[in-house]
PDB file of C-alpha atoms in Angstrom:
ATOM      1  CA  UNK K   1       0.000   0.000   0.000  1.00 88.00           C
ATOM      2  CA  UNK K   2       1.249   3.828  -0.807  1.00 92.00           C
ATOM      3  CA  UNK K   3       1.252   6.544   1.490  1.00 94.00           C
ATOM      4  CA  UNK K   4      -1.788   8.560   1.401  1.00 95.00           C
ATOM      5  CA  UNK K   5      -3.709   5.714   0.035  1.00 95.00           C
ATOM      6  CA  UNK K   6      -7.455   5.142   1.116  1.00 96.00           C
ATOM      7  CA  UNK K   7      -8.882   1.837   2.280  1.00 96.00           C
ATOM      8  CA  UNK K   8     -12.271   1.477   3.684  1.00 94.00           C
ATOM      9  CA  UNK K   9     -14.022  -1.534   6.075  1.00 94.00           C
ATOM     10  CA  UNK K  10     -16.472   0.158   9.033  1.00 93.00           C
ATOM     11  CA  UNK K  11     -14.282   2.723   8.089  1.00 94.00           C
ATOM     12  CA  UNK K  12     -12.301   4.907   5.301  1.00 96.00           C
ATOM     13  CA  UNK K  13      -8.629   5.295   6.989  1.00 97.00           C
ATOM     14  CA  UNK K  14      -5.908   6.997   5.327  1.00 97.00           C
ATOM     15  CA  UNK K  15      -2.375   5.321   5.134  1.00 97.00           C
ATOM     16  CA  UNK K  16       0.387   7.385   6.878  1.00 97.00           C
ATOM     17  CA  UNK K  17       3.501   5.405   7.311  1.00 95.00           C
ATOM     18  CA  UNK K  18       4.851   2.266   7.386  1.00 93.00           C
ATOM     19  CA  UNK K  19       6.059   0.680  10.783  1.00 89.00           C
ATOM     20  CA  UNK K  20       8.543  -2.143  12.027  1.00 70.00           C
ATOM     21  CA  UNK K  21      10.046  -3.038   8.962  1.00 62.00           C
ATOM     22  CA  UNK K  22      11.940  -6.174   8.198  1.00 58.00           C
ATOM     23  CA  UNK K  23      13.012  -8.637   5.725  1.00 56.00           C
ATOM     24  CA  UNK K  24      10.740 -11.231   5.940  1.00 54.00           C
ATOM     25  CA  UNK K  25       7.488  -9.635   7.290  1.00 68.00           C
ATOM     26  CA  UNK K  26       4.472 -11.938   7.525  1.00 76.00           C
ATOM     27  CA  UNK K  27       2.694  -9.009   7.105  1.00 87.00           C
ATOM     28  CA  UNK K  28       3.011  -5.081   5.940  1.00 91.00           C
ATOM     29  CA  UNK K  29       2.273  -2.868   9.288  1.00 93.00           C
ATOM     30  CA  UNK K  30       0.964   0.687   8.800  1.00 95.00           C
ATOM     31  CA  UNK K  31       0.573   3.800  10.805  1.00 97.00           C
ATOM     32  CA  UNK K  32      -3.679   4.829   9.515  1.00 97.00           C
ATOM     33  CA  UNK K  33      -5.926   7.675  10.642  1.00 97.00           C
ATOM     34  CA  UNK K  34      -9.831   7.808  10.676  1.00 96.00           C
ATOM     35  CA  UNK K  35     -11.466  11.206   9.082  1.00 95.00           C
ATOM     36  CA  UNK K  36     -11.217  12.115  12.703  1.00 95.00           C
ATOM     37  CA  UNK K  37      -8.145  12.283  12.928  1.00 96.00           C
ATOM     38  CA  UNK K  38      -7.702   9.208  15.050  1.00 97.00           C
ATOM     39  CA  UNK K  39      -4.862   6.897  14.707  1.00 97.00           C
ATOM     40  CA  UNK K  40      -4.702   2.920  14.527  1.00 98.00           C
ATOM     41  CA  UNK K  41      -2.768   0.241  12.984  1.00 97.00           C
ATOM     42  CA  UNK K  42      -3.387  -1.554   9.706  1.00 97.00           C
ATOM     43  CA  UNK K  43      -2.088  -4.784   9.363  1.00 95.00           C
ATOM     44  CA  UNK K  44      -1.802  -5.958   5.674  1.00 94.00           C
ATOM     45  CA  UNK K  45      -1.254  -9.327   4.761  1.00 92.00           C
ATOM     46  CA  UNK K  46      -0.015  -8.782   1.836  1.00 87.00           C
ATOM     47  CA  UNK K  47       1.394 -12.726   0.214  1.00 81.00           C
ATOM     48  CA  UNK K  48      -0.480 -15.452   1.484  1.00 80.00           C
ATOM     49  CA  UNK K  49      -3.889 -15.576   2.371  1.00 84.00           C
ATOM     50  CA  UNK K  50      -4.014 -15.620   6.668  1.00 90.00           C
ATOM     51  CA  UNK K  51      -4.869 -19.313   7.908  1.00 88.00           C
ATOM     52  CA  UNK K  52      -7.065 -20.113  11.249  1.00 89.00           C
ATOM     53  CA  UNK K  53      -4.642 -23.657  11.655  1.00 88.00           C
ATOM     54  CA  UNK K  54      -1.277 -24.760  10.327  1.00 79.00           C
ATOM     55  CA  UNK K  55      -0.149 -27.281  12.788  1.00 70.00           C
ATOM     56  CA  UNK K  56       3.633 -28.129  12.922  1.00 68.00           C
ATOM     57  CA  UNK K  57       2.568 -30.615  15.137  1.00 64.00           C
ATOM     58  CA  UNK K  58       0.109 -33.278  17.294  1.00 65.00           C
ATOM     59  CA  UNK K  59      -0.757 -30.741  19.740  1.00 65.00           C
ATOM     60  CA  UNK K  60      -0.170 -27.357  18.190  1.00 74.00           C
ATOM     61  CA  UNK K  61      -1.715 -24.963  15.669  1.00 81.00           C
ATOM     62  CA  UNK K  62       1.127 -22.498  14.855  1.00 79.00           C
ATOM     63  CA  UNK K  63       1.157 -20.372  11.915  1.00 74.00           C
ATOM     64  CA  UNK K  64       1.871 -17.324  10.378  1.00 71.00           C
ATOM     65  CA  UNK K  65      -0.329 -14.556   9.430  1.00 84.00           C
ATOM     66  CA  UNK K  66      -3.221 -16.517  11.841  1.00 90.00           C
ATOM     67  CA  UNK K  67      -4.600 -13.143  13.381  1.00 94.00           C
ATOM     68  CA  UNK K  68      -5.889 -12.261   9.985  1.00 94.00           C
ATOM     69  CA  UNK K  69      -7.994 -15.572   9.696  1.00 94.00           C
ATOM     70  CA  UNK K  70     -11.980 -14.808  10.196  1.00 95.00           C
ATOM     71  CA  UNK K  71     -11.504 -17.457  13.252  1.00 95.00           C
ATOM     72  CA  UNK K  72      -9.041 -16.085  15.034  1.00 96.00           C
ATOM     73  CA  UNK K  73      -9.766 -12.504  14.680  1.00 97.00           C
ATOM     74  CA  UNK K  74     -13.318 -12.743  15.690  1.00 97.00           C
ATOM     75  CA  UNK K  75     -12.023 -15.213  18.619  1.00 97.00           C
ATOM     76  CA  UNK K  76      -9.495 -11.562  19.659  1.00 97.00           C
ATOM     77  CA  UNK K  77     -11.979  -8.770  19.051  1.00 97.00           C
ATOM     78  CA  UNK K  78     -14.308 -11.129  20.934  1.00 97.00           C
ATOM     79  CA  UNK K  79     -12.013 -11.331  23.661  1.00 97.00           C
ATOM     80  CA  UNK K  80     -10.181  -7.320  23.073  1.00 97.00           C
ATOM     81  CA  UNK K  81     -13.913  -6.281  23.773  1.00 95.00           C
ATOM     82  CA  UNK K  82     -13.976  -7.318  27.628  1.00 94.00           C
ATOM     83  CA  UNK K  83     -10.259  -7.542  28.269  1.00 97.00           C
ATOM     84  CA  UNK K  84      -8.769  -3.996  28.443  1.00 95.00           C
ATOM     85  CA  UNK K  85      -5.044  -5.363  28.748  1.00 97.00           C
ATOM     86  CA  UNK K  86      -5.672  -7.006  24.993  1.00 98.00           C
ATOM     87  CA  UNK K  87      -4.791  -4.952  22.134  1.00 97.00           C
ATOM     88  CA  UNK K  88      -8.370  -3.643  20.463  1.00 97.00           C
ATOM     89  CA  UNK K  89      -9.129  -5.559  17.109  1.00 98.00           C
ATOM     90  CA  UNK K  90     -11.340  -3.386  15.707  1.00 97.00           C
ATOM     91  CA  UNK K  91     -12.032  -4.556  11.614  1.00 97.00           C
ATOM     92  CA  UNK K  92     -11.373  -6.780   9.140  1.00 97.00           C
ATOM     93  CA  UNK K  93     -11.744  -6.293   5.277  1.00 96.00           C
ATOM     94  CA  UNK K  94     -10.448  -6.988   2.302  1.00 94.00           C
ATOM     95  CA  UNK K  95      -8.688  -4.618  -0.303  1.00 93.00           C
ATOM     96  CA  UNK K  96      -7.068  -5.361  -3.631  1.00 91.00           C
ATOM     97  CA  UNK K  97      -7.639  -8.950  -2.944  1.00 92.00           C
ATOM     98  CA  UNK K  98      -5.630  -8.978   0.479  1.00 93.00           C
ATOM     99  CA  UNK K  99      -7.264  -8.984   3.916  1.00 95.00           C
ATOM    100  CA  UNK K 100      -6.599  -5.788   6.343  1.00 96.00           C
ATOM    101  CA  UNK K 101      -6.954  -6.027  10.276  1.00 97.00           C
ATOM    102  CA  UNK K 102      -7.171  -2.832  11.990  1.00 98.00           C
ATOM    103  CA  UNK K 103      -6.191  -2.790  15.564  1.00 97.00           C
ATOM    104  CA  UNK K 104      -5.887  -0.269  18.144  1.00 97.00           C
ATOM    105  CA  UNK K 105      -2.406   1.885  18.427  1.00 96.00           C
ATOM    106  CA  UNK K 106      -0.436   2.326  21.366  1.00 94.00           C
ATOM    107  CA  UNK K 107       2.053   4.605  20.712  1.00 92.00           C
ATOM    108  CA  UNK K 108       5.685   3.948  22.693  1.00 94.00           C
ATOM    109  CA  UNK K 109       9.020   1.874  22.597  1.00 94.00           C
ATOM    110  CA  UNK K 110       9.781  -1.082  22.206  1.00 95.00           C
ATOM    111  CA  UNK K 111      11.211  -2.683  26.047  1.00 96.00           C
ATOM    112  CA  UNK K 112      14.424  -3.753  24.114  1.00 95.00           C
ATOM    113  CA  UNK K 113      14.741  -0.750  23.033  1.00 95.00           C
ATOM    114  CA  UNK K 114      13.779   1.121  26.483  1.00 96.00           C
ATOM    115  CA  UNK K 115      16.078  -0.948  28.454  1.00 96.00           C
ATOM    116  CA  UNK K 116      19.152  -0.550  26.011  1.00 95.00           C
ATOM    117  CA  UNK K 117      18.494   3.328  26.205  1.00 96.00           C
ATOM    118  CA  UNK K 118      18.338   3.896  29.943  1.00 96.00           C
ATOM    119  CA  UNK K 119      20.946   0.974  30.217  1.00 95.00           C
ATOM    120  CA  UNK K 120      22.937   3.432  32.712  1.00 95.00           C
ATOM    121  CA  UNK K 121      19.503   4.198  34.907  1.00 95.00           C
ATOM    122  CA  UNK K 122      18.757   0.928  37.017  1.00 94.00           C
ATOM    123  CA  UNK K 123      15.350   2.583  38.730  1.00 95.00           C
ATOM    124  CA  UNK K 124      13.860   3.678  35.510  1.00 95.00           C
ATOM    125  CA  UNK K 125      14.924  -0.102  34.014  1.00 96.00           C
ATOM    126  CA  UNK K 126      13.394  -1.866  37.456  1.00 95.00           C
ATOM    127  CA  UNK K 127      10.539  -0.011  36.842  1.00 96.00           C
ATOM    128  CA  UNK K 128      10.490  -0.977  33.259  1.00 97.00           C
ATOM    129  CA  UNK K 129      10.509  -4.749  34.597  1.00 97.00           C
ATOM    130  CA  UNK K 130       8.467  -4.568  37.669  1.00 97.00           C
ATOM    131  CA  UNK K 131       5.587  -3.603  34.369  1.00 97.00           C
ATOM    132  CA  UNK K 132       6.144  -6.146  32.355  1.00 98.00           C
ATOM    133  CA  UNK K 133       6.228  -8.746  35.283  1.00 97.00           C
ATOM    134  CA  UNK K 134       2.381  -7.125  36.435  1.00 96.00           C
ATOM    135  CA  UNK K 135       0.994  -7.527  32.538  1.00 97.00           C
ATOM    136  CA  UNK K 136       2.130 -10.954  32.114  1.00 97.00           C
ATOM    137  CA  UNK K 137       0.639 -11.601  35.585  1.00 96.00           C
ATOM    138  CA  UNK K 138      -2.691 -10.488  34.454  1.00 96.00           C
ATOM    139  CA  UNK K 139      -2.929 -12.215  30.770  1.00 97.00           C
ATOM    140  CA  UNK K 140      -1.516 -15.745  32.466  1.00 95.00           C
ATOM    141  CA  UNK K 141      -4.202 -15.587  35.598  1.00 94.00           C
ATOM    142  CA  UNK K 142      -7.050 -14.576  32.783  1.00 95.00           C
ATOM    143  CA  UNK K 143      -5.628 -17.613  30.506  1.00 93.00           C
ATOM    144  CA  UNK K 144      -4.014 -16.152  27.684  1.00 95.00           C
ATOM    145  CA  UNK K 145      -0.421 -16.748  26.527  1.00 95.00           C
ATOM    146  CA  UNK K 146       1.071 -14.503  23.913  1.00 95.00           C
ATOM    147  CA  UNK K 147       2.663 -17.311  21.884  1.00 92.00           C
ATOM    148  CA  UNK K 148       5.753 -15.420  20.100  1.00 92.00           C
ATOM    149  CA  UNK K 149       7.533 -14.175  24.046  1.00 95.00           C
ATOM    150  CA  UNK K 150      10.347 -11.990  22.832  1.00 93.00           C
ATOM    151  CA  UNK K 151      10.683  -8.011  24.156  1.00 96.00           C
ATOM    152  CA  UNK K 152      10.026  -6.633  20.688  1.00 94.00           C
ATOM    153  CA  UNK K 153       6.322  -7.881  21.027  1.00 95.00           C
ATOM    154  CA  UNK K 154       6.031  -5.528  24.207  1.00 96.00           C
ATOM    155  CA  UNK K 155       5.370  -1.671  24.017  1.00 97.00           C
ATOM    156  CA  UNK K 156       6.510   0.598  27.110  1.00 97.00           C
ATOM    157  CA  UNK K 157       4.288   3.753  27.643  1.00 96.00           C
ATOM    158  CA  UNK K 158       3.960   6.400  30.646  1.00 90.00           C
ATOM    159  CA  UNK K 159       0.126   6.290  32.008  1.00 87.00           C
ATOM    160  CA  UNK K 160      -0.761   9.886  33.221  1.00 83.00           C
ATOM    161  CA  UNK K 161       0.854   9.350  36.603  1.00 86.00           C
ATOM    162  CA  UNK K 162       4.433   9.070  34.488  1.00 87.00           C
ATOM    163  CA  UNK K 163       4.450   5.435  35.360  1.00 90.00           C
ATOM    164  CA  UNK K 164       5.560   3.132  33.106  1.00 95.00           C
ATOM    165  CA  UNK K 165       3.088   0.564  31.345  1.00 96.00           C
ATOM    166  CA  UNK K 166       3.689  -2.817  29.613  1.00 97.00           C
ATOM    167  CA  UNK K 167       1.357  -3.630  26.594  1.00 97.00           C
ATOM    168  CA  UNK K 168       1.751  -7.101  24.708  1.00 98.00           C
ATOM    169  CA  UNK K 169       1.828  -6.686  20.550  1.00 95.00           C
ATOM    170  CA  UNK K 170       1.342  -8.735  17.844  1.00 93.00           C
ATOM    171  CA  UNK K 171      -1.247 -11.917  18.565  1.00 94.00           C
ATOM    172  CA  UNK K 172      -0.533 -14.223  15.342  1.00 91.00           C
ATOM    173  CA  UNK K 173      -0.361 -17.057  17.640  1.00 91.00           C
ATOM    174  CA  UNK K 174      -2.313 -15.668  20.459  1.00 94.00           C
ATOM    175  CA  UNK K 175      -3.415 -19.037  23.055  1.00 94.00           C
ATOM    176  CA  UNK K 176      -5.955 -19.166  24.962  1.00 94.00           C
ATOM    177  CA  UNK K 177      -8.185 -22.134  26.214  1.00 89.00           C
ATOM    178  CA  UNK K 178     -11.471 -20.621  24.678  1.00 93.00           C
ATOM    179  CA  UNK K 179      -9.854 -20.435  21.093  1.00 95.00           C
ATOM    180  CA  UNK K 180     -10.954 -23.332  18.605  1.00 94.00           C
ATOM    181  CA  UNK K 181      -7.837 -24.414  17.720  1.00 91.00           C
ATOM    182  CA  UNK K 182      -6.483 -24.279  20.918  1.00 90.00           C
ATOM    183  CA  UNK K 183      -9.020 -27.410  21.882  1.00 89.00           C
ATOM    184  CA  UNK K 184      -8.812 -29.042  18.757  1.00 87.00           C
ATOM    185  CA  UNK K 185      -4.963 -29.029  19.067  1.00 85.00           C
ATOM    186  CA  UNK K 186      -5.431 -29.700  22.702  1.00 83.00           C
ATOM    187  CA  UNK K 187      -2.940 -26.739  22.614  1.00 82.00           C
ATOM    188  CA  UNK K 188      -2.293 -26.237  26.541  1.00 81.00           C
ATOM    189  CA  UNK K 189      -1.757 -29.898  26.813  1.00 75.00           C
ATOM    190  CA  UNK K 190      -2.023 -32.416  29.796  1.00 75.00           C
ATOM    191  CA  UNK K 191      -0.182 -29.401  31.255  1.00 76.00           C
ATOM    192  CA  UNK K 192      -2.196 -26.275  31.336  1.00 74.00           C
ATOM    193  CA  UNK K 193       0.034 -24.090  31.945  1.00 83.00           C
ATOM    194  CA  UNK K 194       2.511 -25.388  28.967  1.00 86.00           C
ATOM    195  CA  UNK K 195       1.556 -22.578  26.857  1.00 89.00           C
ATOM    196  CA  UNK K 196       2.144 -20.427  29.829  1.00 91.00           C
ATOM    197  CA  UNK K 197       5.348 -21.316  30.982  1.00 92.00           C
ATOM    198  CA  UNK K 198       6.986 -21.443  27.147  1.00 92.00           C
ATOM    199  CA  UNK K 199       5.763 -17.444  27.905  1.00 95.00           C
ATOM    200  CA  UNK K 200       8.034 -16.968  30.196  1.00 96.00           C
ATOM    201  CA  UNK K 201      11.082 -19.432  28.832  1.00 94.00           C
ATOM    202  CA  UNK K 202      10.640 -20.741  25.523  1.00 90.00           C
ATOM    203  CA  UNK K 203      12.601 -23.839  24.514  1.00 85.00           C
ATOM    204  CA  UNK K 204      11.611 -23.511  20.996  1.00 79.00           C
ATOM    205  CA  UNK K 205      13.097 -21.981  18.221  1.00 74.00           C
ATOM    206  CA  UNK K 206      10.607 -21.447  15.970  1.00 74.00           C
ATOM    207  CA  UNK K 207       9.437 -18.141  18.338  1.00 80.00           C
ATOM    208  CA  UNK K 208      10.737 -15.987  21.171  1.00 86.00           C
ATOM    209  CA  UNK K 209      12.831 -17.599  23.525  1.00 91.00           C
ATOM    210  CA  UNK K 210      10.584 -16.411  26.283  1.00 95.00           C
ATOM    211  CA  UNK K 211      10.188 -12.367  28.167  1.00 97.00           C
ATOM    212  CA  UNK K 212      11.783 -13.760  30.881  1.00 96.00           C
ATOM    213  CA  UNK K 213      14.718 -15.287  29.210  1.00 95.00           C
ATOM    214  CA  UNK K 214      15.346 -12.148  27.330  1.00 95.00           C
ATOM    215  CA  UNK K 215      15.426 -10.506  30.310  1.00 95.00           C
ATOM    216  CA  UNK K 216      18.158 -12.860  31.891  1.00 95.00           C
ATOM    217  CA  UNK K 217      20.473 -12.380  28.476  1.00 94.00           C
ATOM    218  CA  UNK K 218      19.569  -8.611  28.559  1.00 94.00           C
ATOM    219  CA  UNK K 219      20.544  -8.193  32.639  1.00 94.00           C
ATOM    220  CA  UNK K 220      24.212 -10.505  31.464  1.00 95.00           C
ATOM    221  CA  UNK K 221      24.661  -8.316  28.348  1.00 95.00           C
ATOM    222  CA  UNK K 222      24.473  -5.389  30.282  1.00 95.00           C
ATOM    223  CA  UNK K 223      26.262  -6.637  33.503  1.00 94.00           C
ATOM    224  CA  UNK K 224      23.065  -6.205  35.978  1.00 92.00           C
ATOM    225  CA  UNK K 225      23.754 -10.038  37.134  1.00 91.00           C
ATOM    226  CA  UNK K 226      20.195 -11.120  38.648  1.00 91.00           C
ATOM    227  CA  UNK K 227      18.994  -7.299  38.650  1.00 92.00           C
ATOM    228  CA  UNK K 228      16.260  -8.179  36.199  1.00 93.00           C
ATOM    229  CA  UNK K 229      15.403 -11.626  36.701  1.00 94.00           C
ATOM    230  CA  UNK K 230      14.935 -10.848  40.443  1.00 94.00           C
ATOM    231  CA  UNK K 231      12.997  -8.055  40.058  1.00 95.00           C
ATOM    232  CA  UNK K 232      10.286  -9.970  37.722  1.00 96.00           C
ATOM    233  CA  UNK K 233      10.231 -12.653  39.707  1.00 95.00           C
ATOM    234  CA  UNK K 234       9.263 -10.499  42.777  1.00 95.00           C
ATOM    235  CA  UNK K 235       6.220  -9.035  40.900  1.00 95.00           C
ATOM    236  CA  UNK K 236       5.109 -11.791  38.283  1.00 95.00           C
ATOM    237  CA  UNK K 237       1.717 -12.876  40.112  1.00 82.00           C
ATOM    238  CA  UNK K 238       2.335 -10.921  42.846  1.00 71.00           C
ATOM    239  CA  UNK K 239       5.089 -13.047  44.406  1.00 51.00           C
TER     240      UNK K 239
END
């Protein structure tokens, strides 16, 4: 899609800029605005058309691009609705033969990106972790598990009290027990907190390697020894 470009579902939204760029996208992500003036994010898969199920395996359903899939996005907006930690998914439509999601924006850094920037300011970095530790607390006690755990997939804000707030991005493989696939795949396993746990250290390579592992090769990397680990730990369901 071209800057400036027009695409309408509920609404018309006007592209403005393309965001998080890479070289092997599963899809295109765009900065849009409503006639109001309000922003939001267009996600545009742009190659394949987005599948509900592509399972790797027995007992999972992972796949690219499955946020996109009539399924799964109605299963998220469903769930965005009455969850206010879960991004918004807002539409769906397609345009020029490709389906569009629209999803609410939050606008902020990434926490890799946070952390490596105030690398010299431990409080503002504790902080940083204390929030992540509190919104991964609240999606694994209300069942969800992101899926994909790296720090890239989490946004850092400042609410109006100049605290700082965690937010969880990109839900192509999105778990919860509620989802269709999830049961068919008998996803969470004999275990039900396997999807859980793989949130927090991932032994596959296929995804993120977990938030909490990051965290560990973050706190080495920057020569905080426990610092970070510890400091989850002692706020990650409210231990």
């Amino acid at each position: 899609m071209n800057i400036g470009e027009k695409i309408t579902g509920k609404r018309t939204y006007s592209i403005e800029k393309r965001l998080f760029t890479n070289d092997r996208p599963n899809a295109n992500i765009y900065l849009c605005k409503d006639k109001d003036g309000n922003n939001f994010i267009a996600k545009h898969f742009y190659k394949q058309c987005p599948m509900p199920n592509v399972a790797y395996g027995k007992k999972n359903h992972f796949g690219r691009r499955r946020d996109g899939s009539r399924v799964v996005f109605d299963e998220i907006k469903l769930q965005s609705q009455s969850n206010d930690f879960l991004i918004k998914h807002l539409d769906r439509f397609k345009y020029k033969g490709k389906w569009i999601i629209i999803l609410e924006y939050i606008q902020g850094q990434t926490l890799t990106e946070y952390i490596r920037k105030n690398k010299e300011d431990a409080s503002k970095i504790h902080s940083a972790v204390k929030a992540l530790a509190k919104t991964l607390s609240t999606w694994h006690k209300n069942g969800f598990a992101h899926g994909d755990p790296h720090l890239d997939n989490s946004i850092i804000t400042m609410d109006e009290a100049n605290q700082p707030k965690v937010s969880l991005i990109d839900y192509c493989q999105l778990h919860h027990e509620s989802f269709k696939y999830c049961k068919q795949y008998n996803c969470f396993g004999t275990d039900t907190k396997r999807r859980i746990k793989e949130d927090l250290i991932n032994p596959q390579e296929n995804f993120g390697r977990g938030f909490k592992q990051e965290l560990i090769n973050l706190q080495i990397e920057l020569g905080y020894g426990n610092d970070f680990s510890e400091t989850f730990d002692a706020h990650y369901l409210n231990k």
